[in-house]
Short mmCIF file of N, CA and C in Angstrom, two decimals:
data_model
loop_
_atom_site.label_atom_id
_atom_site.label_comp_id
_atom_site.label_asym_id
_atom_site.label_seq_id
_atom_site.Cartn_x
_atom_site.Cartn_y
_atom_site.Cartn_z
N MET A 10 43.40 -8.46 -98.26
CA MET A 10 43.49 -8.52 -96.81
C MET A 10 44.90 -8.98 -96.44
N PRO A 11 45.58 -8.26 -95.51
CA PRO A 11 46.93 -8.66 -95.12
C PRO A 11 46.91 -9.98 -94.37
N PRO A 12 48.02 -10.74 -94.41
CA PRO A 12 48.07 -12.00 -93.67
C PRO A 12 48.01 -11.75 -92.17
N HIS A 13 47.47 -12.72 -91.44
CA HIS A 13 47.37 -12.64 -89.98
C HIS A 13 48.77 -12.69 -89.37
N ASN A 14 49.07 -11.78 -88.48
CA ASN A 14 50.36 -11.74 -87.81
C ASN A 14 50.38 -12.76 -86.68
N THR A 15 51.24 -13.75 -86.79
CA THR A 15 51.31 -14.80 -85.77
C THR A 15 52.47 -14.60 -84.81
N GLU A 16 53.26 -13.53 -84.98
CA GLU A 16 54.38 -13.30 -84.09
C GLU A 16 53.91 -12.75 -82.76
N MET A 17 54.57 -13.19 -81.70
CA MET A 17 54.28 -12.68 -80.37
C MET A 17 54.99 -11.35 -80.20
N PRO A 18 54.40 -10.41 -79.46
CA PRO A 18 55.12 -9.17 -79.16
C PRO A 18 56.41 -9.49 -78.42
N PRO A 19 57.46 -8.68 -78.58
CA PRO A 19 58.75 -9.01 -77.97
C PRO A 19 58.73 -9.11 -76.46
N TYR A 20 57.80 -8.44 -75.78
CA TYR A 20 57.79 -8.50 -74.32
C TYR A 20 57.26 -9.82 -73.78
N THR A 21 56.65 -10.65 -74.60
CA THR A 21 56.13 -11.92 -74.09
C THR A 21 56.92 -13.10 -74.60
N GLN A 22 57.86 -12.88 -75.49
CA GLN A 22 58.53 -14.00 -76.12
C GLN A 22 60.02 -13.99 -75.79
N GLU A 23 60.52 -15.16 -75.46
CA GLU A 23 61.95 -15.36 -75.29
C GLU A 23 62.31 -16.54 -76.16
N VAL A 24 63.50 -16.54 -76.65
CA VAL A 24 63.94 -17.64 -77.50
C VAL A 24 65.21 -18.20 -76.91
N GLY A 25 65.32 -19.52 -76.89
CA GLY A 25 66.51 -20.17 -76.37
C GLY A 25 66.62 -21.57 -76.93
N LEU A 26 67.52 -22.35 -76.37
CA LEU A 26 67.72 -23.74 -76.77
C LEU A 26 67.54 -24.61 -75.55
N ASN A 27 66.87 -25.77 -75.73
CA ASN A 27 66.77 -26.71 -74.62
C ASN A 27 67.96 -27.65 -74.65
N ALA A 28 67.98 -28.66 -73.79
CA ALA A 28 69.12 -29.57 -73.68
C ALA A 28 69.38 -30.33 -74.99
N ASN A 29 68.39 -30.52 -75.82
CA ASN A 29 68.55 -31.21 -77.10
C ASN A 29 68.89 -30.25 -78.24
N LEU A 30 69.24 -29.00 -77.92
CA LEU A 30 69.59 -27.96 -78.88
C LEU A 30 68.46 -27.67 -79.86
N GLU A 31 67.23 -27.79 -79.39
CA GLU A 31 66.07 -27.44 -80.19
C GLU A 31 65.65 -26.02 -79.86
N HIS A 32 65.06 -25.36 -80.84
CA HIS A 32 64.54 -23.99 -80.66
C HIS A 32 63.40 -24.03 -79.64
N VAL A 33 63.45 -23.16 -78.61
CA VAL A 33 62.42 -23.12 -77.57
C VAL A 33 61.89 -21.69 -77.46
N GLU A 34 60.58 -21.53 -77.53
CA GLU A 34 59.94 -20.24 -77.31
C GLU A 34 59.20 -20.29 -75.98
N THR A 35 59.32 -19.22 -75.21
CA THR A 35 58.65 -19.18 -73.92
C THR A 35 57.86 -17.89 -73.78
N GLU A 36 56.87 -17.95 -72.92
CA GLU A 36 56.07 -16.78 -72.58
C GLU A 36 56.01 -16.67 -71.07
N LEU A 37 55.88 -15.45 -70.61
CA LEU A 37 55.70 -15.19 -69.19
C LEU A 37 54.21 -15.30 -68.88
N VAL A 38 53.88 -16.08 -67.86
CA VAL A 38 52.51 -16.22 -67.38
C VAL A 38 52.48 -15.74 -65.94
N MET A 39 51.55 -14.85 -65.62
CA MET A 39 51.43 -14.34 -64.25
C MET A 39 50.07 -14.75 -63.69
N VAL A 40 50.07 -15.20 -62.45
CA VAL A 40 48.86 -15.70 -61.79
C VAL A 40 48.77 -15.05 -60.41
N THR A 41 47.56 -14.64 -60.02
CA THR A 41 47.38 -14.07 -58.69
C THR A 41 46.85 -15.11 -57.72
N GLY A 42 47.13 -14.89 -56.44
CA GLY A 42 46.60 -15.73 -55.38
C GLY A 42 46.11 -14.85 -54.24
N TYR A 43 44.85 -15.01 -53.85
CA TYR A 43 44.33 -14.22 -52.73
C TYR A 43 45.13 -14.50 -51.47
N THR A 44 45.47 -13.44 -50.75
CA THR A 44 46.31 -13.56 -49.56
C THR A 44 45.52 -13.52 -48.25
N ASN A 45 44.32 -12.94 -48.29
CA ASN A 45 43.53 -12.78 -47.07
C ASN A 45 42.03 -12.88 -47.41
N PRO A 46 41.49 -14.10 -47.49
CA PRO A 46 40.09 -14.29 -47.89
C PRO A 46 39.07 -13.60 -46.99
N GLU A 47 39.43 -13.32 -45.73
CA GLU A 47 38.49 -12.65 -44.82
C GLU A 47 38.15 -11.24 -45.29
N LYS A 48 38.98 -10.65 -46.14
CA LYS A 48 38.75 -9.29 -46.63
C LYS A 48 38.04 -9.26 -47.98
N LEU A 49 37.55 -10.40 -48.44
CA LEU A 49 36.89 -10.48 -49.75
C LEU A 49 35.37 -10.43 -49.62
N ALA A 50 34.71 -10.01 -50.69
CA ALA A 50 33.25 -9.99 -50.73
C ALA A 50 32.68 -11.38 -50.98
N HIS A 51 33.53 -12.34 -51.29
CA HIS A 51 33.14 -13.72 -51.56
C HIS A 51 34.12 -14.63 -50.83
N THR A 52 33.82 -15.90 -50.76
CA THR A 52 34.69 -16.83 -50.05
C THR A 52 35.23 -17.87 -51.03
N PRO A 53 36.47 -17.69 -51.50
CA PRO A 53 37.04 -18.68 -52.41
C PRO A 53 37.41 -19.96 -51.67
N LYS A 54 37.46 -21.05 -52.40
CA LYS A 54 37.86 -22.33 -51.81
C LYS A 54 39.37 -22.46 -51.90
N GLY A 55 39.92 -23.32 -51.08
CA GLY A 55 41.35 -23.57 -51.11
C GLY A 55 42.10 -22.74 -50.09
N GLU A 56 43.41 -22.80 -50.20
CA GLU A 56 44.26 -22.09 -49.26
C GLU A 56 44.64 -20.72 -49.79
N SER A 57 45.11 -19.87 -48.89
CA SER A 57 45.54 -18.52 -49.29
C SER A 57 46.82 -18.59 -50.10
N GLY A 58 46.97 -17.61 -51.00
CA GLY A 58 48.19 -17.50 -51.80
C GLY A 58 49.14 -16.51 -51.18
N SER A 59 50.18 -16.18 -51.93
CA SER A 59 51.21 -15.26 -51.45
C SER A 59 51.28 -13.98 -52.25
N GLY A 60 50.48 -13.85 -53.29
CA GLY A 60 50.54 -12.63 -54.09
C GLY A 60 50.47 -12.93 -55.56
N VAL A 61 51.52 -12.52 -56.30
CA VAL A 61 51.55 -12.71 -57.74
C VAL A 61 52.70 -13.65 -58.08
N TYR A 62 52.37 -14.67 -58.85
CA TYR A 62 53.32 -15.71 -59.23
C TYR A 62 53.70 -15.55 -60.70
N ALA A 63 54.98 -15.75 -61.02
CA ALA A 63 55.44 -15.73 -62.41
C ALA A 63 55.85 -17.15 -62.80
N PHE A 64 55.44 -17.55 -64.01
CA PHE A 64 55.79 -18.84 -64.56
C PHE A 64 56.35 -18.65 -65.97
N LYS A 65 57.22 -19.56 -66.37
CA LYS A 65 57.70 -19.59 -67.75
C LYS A 65 56.97 -20.73 -68.44
N LEU A 66 56.31 -20.41 -69.55
CA LEU A 66 55.57 -21.40 -70.33
C LEU A 66 56.34 -21.66 -71.62
N GLU A 67 56.74 -22.92 -71.84
CA GLU A 67 57.32 -23.31 -73.11
C GLU A 67 56.15 -23.57 -74.07
N THR A 68 56.05 -22.74 -75.08
CA THR A 68 54.86 -22.75 -75.93
C THR A 68 54.70 -24.02 -76.75
N ARG A 69 55.78 -24.66 -77.12
CA ARG A 69 55.67 -25.87 -77.95
C ARG A 69 55.35 -27.12 -77.13
N SER A 70 55.93 -27.23 -75.94
CA SER A 70 55.74 -28.44 -75.13
C SER A 70 54.62 -28.29 -74.11
N GLY A 71 54.29 -27.05 -73.74
CA GLY A 71 53.30 -26.83 -72.69
C GLY A 71 53.89 -26.90 -71.30
N LYS A 72 55.18 -27.13 -71.18
CA LYS A 72 55.84 -27.20 -69.87
C LYS A 72 55.79 -25.83 -69.22
N ILE A 73 55.44 -25.82 -67.93
CA ILE A 73 55.39 -24.57 -67.18
C ILE A 73 56.32 -24.69 -65.97
N THR A 74 57.13 -23.65 -65.76
CA THR A 74 58.14 -23.66 -64.71
C THR A 74 57.97 -22.42 -63.84
N PRO A 75 57.93 -22.58 -62.50
CA PRO A 75 57.84 -21.41 -61.63
C PRO A 75 59.08 -20.54 -61.78
N GLU A 76 58.87 -19.23 -61.81
CA GLU A 76 59.97 -18.27 -61.95
C GLU A 76 60.15 -17.44 -60.69
N GLY A 77 59.06 -17.15 -59.97
CA GLY A 77 59.19 -16.34 -58.78
C GLY A 77 57.84 -15.88 -58.26
N ILE A 78 57.89 -15.26 -57.09
CA ILE A 78 56.68 -14.76 -56.43
C ILE A 78 56.96 -13.33 -55.96
N GLU A 79 56.00 -12.45 -56.19
CA GLU A 79 56.05 -11.11 -55.62
C GLU A 79 54.98 -11.09 -54.53
N ASN A 80 55.41 -11.04 -53.27
CA ASN A 80 54.47 -11.04 -52.14
C ASN A 80 53.76 -9.69 -52.10
N VAL A 81 52.43 -9.73 -52.25
CA VAL A 81 51.62 -8.52 -52.30
C VAL A 81 50.39 -8.72 -51.43
N GLU A 82 50.07 -7.74 -50.61
CA GLU A 82 48.88 -7.75 -49.76
C GLU A 82 48.01 -6.56 -50.12
N PRO A 83 46.73 -6.59 -49.92
CA PRO A 83 45.92 -7.78 -49.76
C PRO A 83 45.33 -8.22 -51.10
N ASN A 84 45.18 -9.46 -51.29
CA ASN A 84 44.36 -10.07 -52.34
C ASN A 84 44.54 -9.53 -53.75
N PRO A 85 45.73 -9.69 -54.33
CA PRO A 85 45.85 -9.30 -55.74
C PRO A 85 44.87 -10.13 -56.57
N ALA A 86 44.26 -9.48 -57.54
CA ALA A 86 43.22 -10.17 -58.30
C ALA A 86 43.50 -10.13 -59.79
N PHE A 87 42.91 -9.21 -60.49
CA PHE A 87 42.97 -9.15 -61.94
C PHE A 87 44.27 -8.51 -62.40
N LEU A 88 44.86 -9.03 -63.48
CA LEU A 88 46.10 -8.48 -64.06
C LEU A 88 45.89 -8.14 -65.53
N VAL A 89 46.56 -7.09 -65.99
CA VAL A 89 46.54 -6.73 -67.41
C VAL A 89 47.90 -6.14 -67.77
N LYS A 90 48.43 -6.54 -68.93
CA LYS A 90 49.73 -6.08 -69.41
C LYS A 90 49.56 -4.80 -70.20
N HIS A 91 50.42 -3.82 -69.95
CA HIS A 91 50.44 -2.59 -70.75
C HIS A 91 50.87 -2.99 -72.16
N PRO A 92 50.17 -2.53 -73.19
CA PRO A 92 50.49 -2.98 -74.55
C PRO A 92 51.82 -2.46 -75.11
N LYS A 93 52.38 -1.41 -74.52
CA LYS A 93 53.61 -0.83 -75.07
C LYS A 93 54.79 -0.84 -74.11
N LEU A 94 54.53 -0.96 -72.82
CA LEU A 94 55.59 -0.88 -71.81
C LEU A 94 55.72 -2.21 -71.08
N ASP A 95 56.86 -2.44 -70.45
CA ASP A 95 57.06 -3.64 -69.65
C ASP A 95 56.47 -3.45 -68.25
N LEU A 96 55.17 -3.16 -68.22
CA LEU A 96 54.43 -2.98 -66.98
C LEU A 96 53.20 -3.86 -67.00
N VAL A 97 52.84 -4.34 -65.82
CA VAL A 97 51.60 -5.08 -65.62
C VAL A 97 50.85 -4.39 -64.50
N TYR A 98 49.55 -4.17 -64.71
CA TYR A 98 48.71 -3.55 -63.69
C TYR A 98 47.83 -4.63 -63.07
N GLY A 99 47.60 -4.50 -61.77
CA GLY A 99 46.74 -5.44 -61.07
C GLY A 99 45.82 -4.71 -60.13
N THR A 100 44.87 -5.45 -59.59
CA THR A 100 43.95 -4.89 -58.61
C THR A 100 44.16 -5.60 -57.28
N ALA A 101 43.81 -4.90 -56.20
CA ALA A 101 43.85 -5.48 -54.85
C ALA A 101 42.44 -5.40 -54.28
N GLU A 102 41.87 -6.56 -53.98
CA GLU A 102 40.49 -6.64 -53.49
C GLU A 102 40.45 -6.68 -51.97
N CYS A 103 39.67 -5.77 -51.38
CA CYS A 103 39.37 -5.84 -49.95
C CYS A 103 38.12 -5.00 -49.68
N ILE A 104 37.29 -5.47 -48.74
CA ILE A 104 36.04 -4.76 -48.45
C ILE A 104 36.15 -3.87 -47.22
N ASP A 105 37.23 -4.00 -46.45
CA ASP A 105 37.35 -3.21 -45.22
C ASP A 105 38.19 -1.96 -45.39
N GLY A 106 38.52 -1.61 -46.61
CA GLY A 106 39.30 -0.41 -46.89
C GLY A 106 39.36 -0.20 -48.39
N PRO A 107 39.99 0.88 -48.81
CA PRO A 107 40.05 1.15 -50.24
C PRO A 107 40.88 0.12 -50.99
N GLY A 108 40.45 -0.17 -52.20
CA GLY A 108 41.21 -1.05 -53.08
C GLY A 108 42.34 -0.27 -53.74
N ASP A 109 43.25 -0.99 -54.34
CA ASP A 109 44.41 -0.37 -54.97
C ASP A 109 44.60 -0.88 -56.38
N ILE A 110 45.29 -0.05 -57.17
CA ILE A 110 45.83 -0.49 -58.45
C ILE A 110 47.31 -0.70 -58.22
N LEU A 111 47.78 -1.89 -58.56
CA LEU A 111 49.18 -2.27 -58.38
C LEU A 111 49.89 -2.15 -59.72
N THR A 112 51.12 -1.66 -59.72
CA THR A 112 51.92 -1.61 -60.93
C THR A 112 53.18 -2.43 -60.72
N PHE A 113 53.39 -3.38 -61.62
CA PHE A 113 54.56 -4.25 -61.57
C PHE A 113 55.43 -3.96 -62.78
N ALA A 114 56.74 -3.83 -62.56
CA ALA A 114 57.70 -3.72 -63.65
C ALA A 114 58.21 -5.12 -63.96
N LEU A 115 58.27 -5.45 -65.24
CA LEU A 115 58.79 -6.75 -65.65
C LEU A 115 60.29 -6.65 -65.87
N ASP A 116 61.01 -7.63 -65.35
CA ASP A 116 62.45 -7.70 -65.54
C ASP A 116 62.74 -9.08 -66.11
N HIS A 117 63.05 -9.14 -67.38
CA HIS A 117 63.23 -10.43 -68.05
C HIS A 117 64.53 -11.12 -67.65
N SER A 118 65.41 -10.44 -66.90
CA SER A 118 66.66 -11.06 -66.49
C SER A 118 66.63 -11.54 -65.05
N ALA A 119 65.66 -11.10 -64.28
CA ALA A 119 65.61 -11.43 -62.84
C ALA A 119 64.83 -12.72 -62.61
N PRO A 120 65.21 -13.48 -61.59
CA PRO A 120 64.49 -14.73 -61.30
C PRO A 120 63.01 -14.51 -60.98
N ALA A 121 62.68 -13.49 -60.21
CA ALA A 121 61.28 -13.26 -59.85
C ALA A 121 60.49 -12.67 -61.00
N ARG A 122 61.15 -12.04 -61.95
CA ARG A 122 60.57 -11.53 -63.18
C ARG A 122 59.71 -10.29 -63.03
N MET A 123 59.36 -9.89 -61.83
CA MET A 123 58.51 -8.71 -61.66
C MET A 123 58.79 -8.09 -60.31
N LYS A 124 58.49 -6.79 -60.23
CA LYS A 124 58.67 -6.08 -58.96
C LYS A 124 57.56 -5.06 -58.83
N LEU A 125 56.95 -5.00 -57.66
CA LEU A 125 55.92 -4.00 -57.39
C LEU A 125 56.60 -2.64 -57.34
N VAL A 126 56.19 -1.73 -58.25
CA VAL A 126 56.81 -0.41 -58.32
C VAL A 126 55.83 0.73 -58.07
N GLY A 127 54.55 0.41 -57.97
CA GLY A 127 53.57 1.46 -57.74
C GLY A 127 52.29 0.93 -57.14
N ARG A 128 51.63 1.80 -56.39
CA ARG A 128 50.35 1.45 -55.75
C ARG A 128 49.56 2.74 -55.66
N GLU A 129 48.34 2.74 -56.25
CA GLU A 129 47.51 3.95 -56.26
C GLU A 129 46.10 3.56 -55.81
N ALA A 130 45.47 4.40 -55.01
CA ALA A 130 44.10 4.16 -54.56
C ALA A 130 43.18 4.08 -55.77
N ALA A 131 42.30 3.09 -55.77
CA ALA A 131 41.43 2.81 -56.91
C ALA A 131 40.08 3.52 -56.85
N GLY A 132 39.81 4.25 -55.78
CA GLY A 132 38.57 5.01 -55.69
C GLY A 132 37.38 4.25 -55.15
N GLY A 133 37.59 3.06 -54.63
CA GLY A 133 36.49 2.27 -54.07
C GLY A 133 37.02 1.01 -53.41
N ARG A 134 36.09 0.17 -52.96
CA ARG A 134 36.46 -1.07 -52.26
C ARG A 134 36.22 -2.28 -53.13
N SER A 135 37.00 -3.31 -52.88
CA SER A 135 36.94 -4.58 -53.60
C SER A 135 37.17 -4.38 -55.10
N THR A 136 38.30 -3.78 -55.42
CA THR A 136 38.67 -3.49 -56.80
C THR A 136 38.97 -4.81 -57.51
N CYS A 137 38.11 -5.16 -58.46
CA CYS A 137 38.16 -6.51 -59.02
C CYS A 137 38.49 -6.57 -60.51
N TYR A 138 38.58 -5.45 -61.21
CA TYR A 138 38.81 -5.48 -62.65
C TYR A 138 39.51 -4.20 -63.08
N ILE A 139 40.40 -4.33 -64.06
CA ILE A 139 41.10 -3.17 -64.61
C ILE A 139 41.24 -3.34 -66.12
N ASN A 140 41.13 -2.24 -66.84
CA ASN A 140 41.26 -2.25 -68.29
C ASN A 140 42.09 -1.03 -68.70
N ILE A 141 42.95 -1.20 -69.70
CA ILE A 141 43.75 -0.10 -70.23
C ILE A 141 43.06 0.42 -71.49
N ALA A 142 42.88 1.74 -71.56
CA ALA A 142 42.26 2.36 -72.74
C ALA A 142 43.15 2.14 -73.96
N LYS A 143 42.54 2.13 -75.14
CA LYS A 143 43.28 1.92 -76.38
C LYS A 143 44.37 2.95 -76.59
N ASP A 144 44.17 4.17 -76.10
CA ASP A 144 45.18 5.22 -76.27
C ASP A 144 46.33 5.10 -75.26
N CYS A 145 46.23 4.13 -74.33
CA CYS A 145 47.25 3.87 -73.30
C CYS A 145 47.48 5.08 -72.39
N GLU A 146 46.48 5.94 -72.26
CA GLU A 146 46.61 7.13 -71.43
C GLU A 146 45.81 7.07 -70.14
N LYS A 147 45.03 5.99 -69.95
CA LYS A 147 44.22 5.87 -68.74
C LYS A 147 43.83 4.41 -68.51
N VAL A 148 43.46 4.12 -67.27
CA VAL A 148 42.91 2.81 -66.92
C VAL A 148 41.53 3.02 -66.33
N THR A 149 40.68 2.03 -66.50
CA THR A 149 39.36 2.02 -65.89
C THR A 149 39.32 0.84 -64.92
N VAL A 150 38.80 1.08 -63.72
CA VAL A 150 38.70 0.01 -62.73
C VAL A 150 37.26 -0.13 -62.26
N VAL A 151 36.92 -1.34 -61.85
CA VAL A 151 35.61 -1.63 -61.27
C VAL A 151 35.82 -1.94 -59.80
N ASN A 152 35.09 -1.22 -58.95
CA ASN A 152 35.11 -1.44 -57.50
C ASN A 152 33.78 -2.09 -57.12
N TYR A 153 33.83 -3.39 -56.92
CA TYR A 153 32.63 -4.21 -56.76
C TYR A 153 31.79 -3.82 -55.55
N TRP A 154 32.42 -3.67 -54.39
CA TRP A 154 31.70 -3.52 -53.13
C TRP A 154 30.81 -2.29 -53.09
N ASP A 155 31.30 -1.16 -53.64
CA ASP A 155 30.50 0.07 -53.60
C ASP A 155 30.05 0.53 -54.99
N ALA A 156 30.08 -0.38 -55.97
CA ALA A 156 29.53 -0.15 -57.31
C ALA A 156 30.08 1.09 -58.00
N LYS A 157 31.39 1.30 -57.86
CA LYS A 157 32.02 2.46 -58.49
C LYS A 157 32.90 2.02 -59.66
N VAL A 158 32.79 2.75 -60.75
CA VAL A 158 33.69 2.61 -61.88
C VAL A 158 34.53 3.88 -61.90
N CYS A 159 35.84 3.74 -61.88
CA CYS A 159 36.73 4.90 -61.81
C CYS A 159 37.72 4.89 -62.96
N VAL A 160 38.06 6.09 -63.41
CA VAL A 160 39.06 6.27 -64.46
C VAL A 160 40.25 6.98 -63.84
N LEU A 161 41.44 6.45 -64.11
CA LEU A 161 42.68 7.03 -63.59
C LEU A 161 43.65 7.23 -64.75
N PRO A 162 44.23 8.42 -64.88
CA PRO A 162 45.19 8.66 -65.96
C PRO A 162 46.51 7.94 -65.71
N LEU A 163 47.23 7.70 -66.80
CA LEU A 163 48.60 7.18 -66.76
C LEU A 163 49.54 8.27 -67.25
N ASP A 164 50.68 8.42 -66.60
CA ASP A 164 51.66 9.38 -67.14
C ASP A 164 52.45 8.72 -68.27
N GLU A 165 53.39 9.43 -68.86
CA GLU A 165 54.14 8.94 -70.02
C GLU A 165 54.91 7.66 -69.71
N ALA A 166 55.34 7.49 -68.46
CA ALA A 166 56.09 6.30 -68.05
C ALA A 166 55.17 5.15 -67.65
N GLY A 167 53.85 5.37 -67.68
CA GLY A 167 52.89 4.33 -67.32
C GLY A 167 52.49 4.32 -65.87
N ALA A 168 52.95 5.28 -65.08
CA ALA A 168 52.58 5.34 -63.66
C ALA A 168 51.12 5.79 -63.53
N VAL A 169 50.38 5.10 -62.67
CA VAL A 169 48.97 5.41 -62.44
C VAL A 169 48.88 6.67 -61.58
N GLN A 170 48.02 7.59 -62.00
CA GLN A 170 47.81 8.86 -61.30
C GLN A 170 46.50 8.77 -60.51
N PRO A 171 46.23 9.72 -59.59
CA PRO A 171 45.00 9.67 -58.79
C PRO A 171 43.72 9.68 -59.65
N VAL A 172 42.64 9.20 -59.04
CA VAL A 172 41.34 9.08 -59.73
C VAL A 172 40.96 10.39 -60.40
N TRP A 173 40.58 10.29 -61.65
CA TRP A 173 40.19 11.44 -62.47
C TRP A 173 38.67 11.56 -62.55
N HIS A 174 37.97 10.41 -62.62
CA HIS A 174 36.50 10.43 -62.75
C HIS A 174 35.94 9.19 -62.05
N THR A 175 34.80 9.37 -61.38
CA THR A 175 34.10 8.27 -60.71
C THR A 175 32.65 8.27 -61.12
N SER A 176 32.13 7.08 -61.38
CA SER A 176 30.72 6.91 -61.70
C SER A 176 30.18 5.81 -60.79
N ILE A 177 29.05 6.09 -60.15
CA ILE A 177 28.44 5.11 -59.24
C ILE A 177 27.25 4.49 -59.93
N HIS A 178 27.20 3.15 -59.91
CA HIS A 178 26.12 2.41 -60.55
C HIS A 178 25.40 1.58 -59.51
N PRO A 179 24.12 1.90 -59.27
CA PRO A 179 23.39 1.14 -58.23
C PRO A 179 23.13 -0.30 -58.62
#
């Protein structure tokens, strides 16, 4: 049996030195914040957020530092990183209109670290979950409000294409 690979993929790892000239490894952490709770199928506690937040996590110390915010409406929810490209896909939850799949490009040199570069209709309302197929050629989304599961193809550059298949589950 081959040894377990403990190396982080290059898109999540940065290496640098802290003030004491020690080796520092960091990872990008992205967190969503609901922007408009009135458009949700549930009522979260707390205050509204501004969209998607980027943080730098120092893996050895646990220190987390804010890197930037990408203001996105309405209600960004679930995020998933493309396994081969510097893209992150997210969902936008709302019950009063169609949900969206959001595509963010990661920029490891920019302060905000991400930029919204695509938005595609998810085929239903209150889009709350997204998954990338193992072949990296499509995404599957769950639309909570109207019980639809939709499949959307990805092009070679990772851009989400219009809904390819919809299944309704009562």
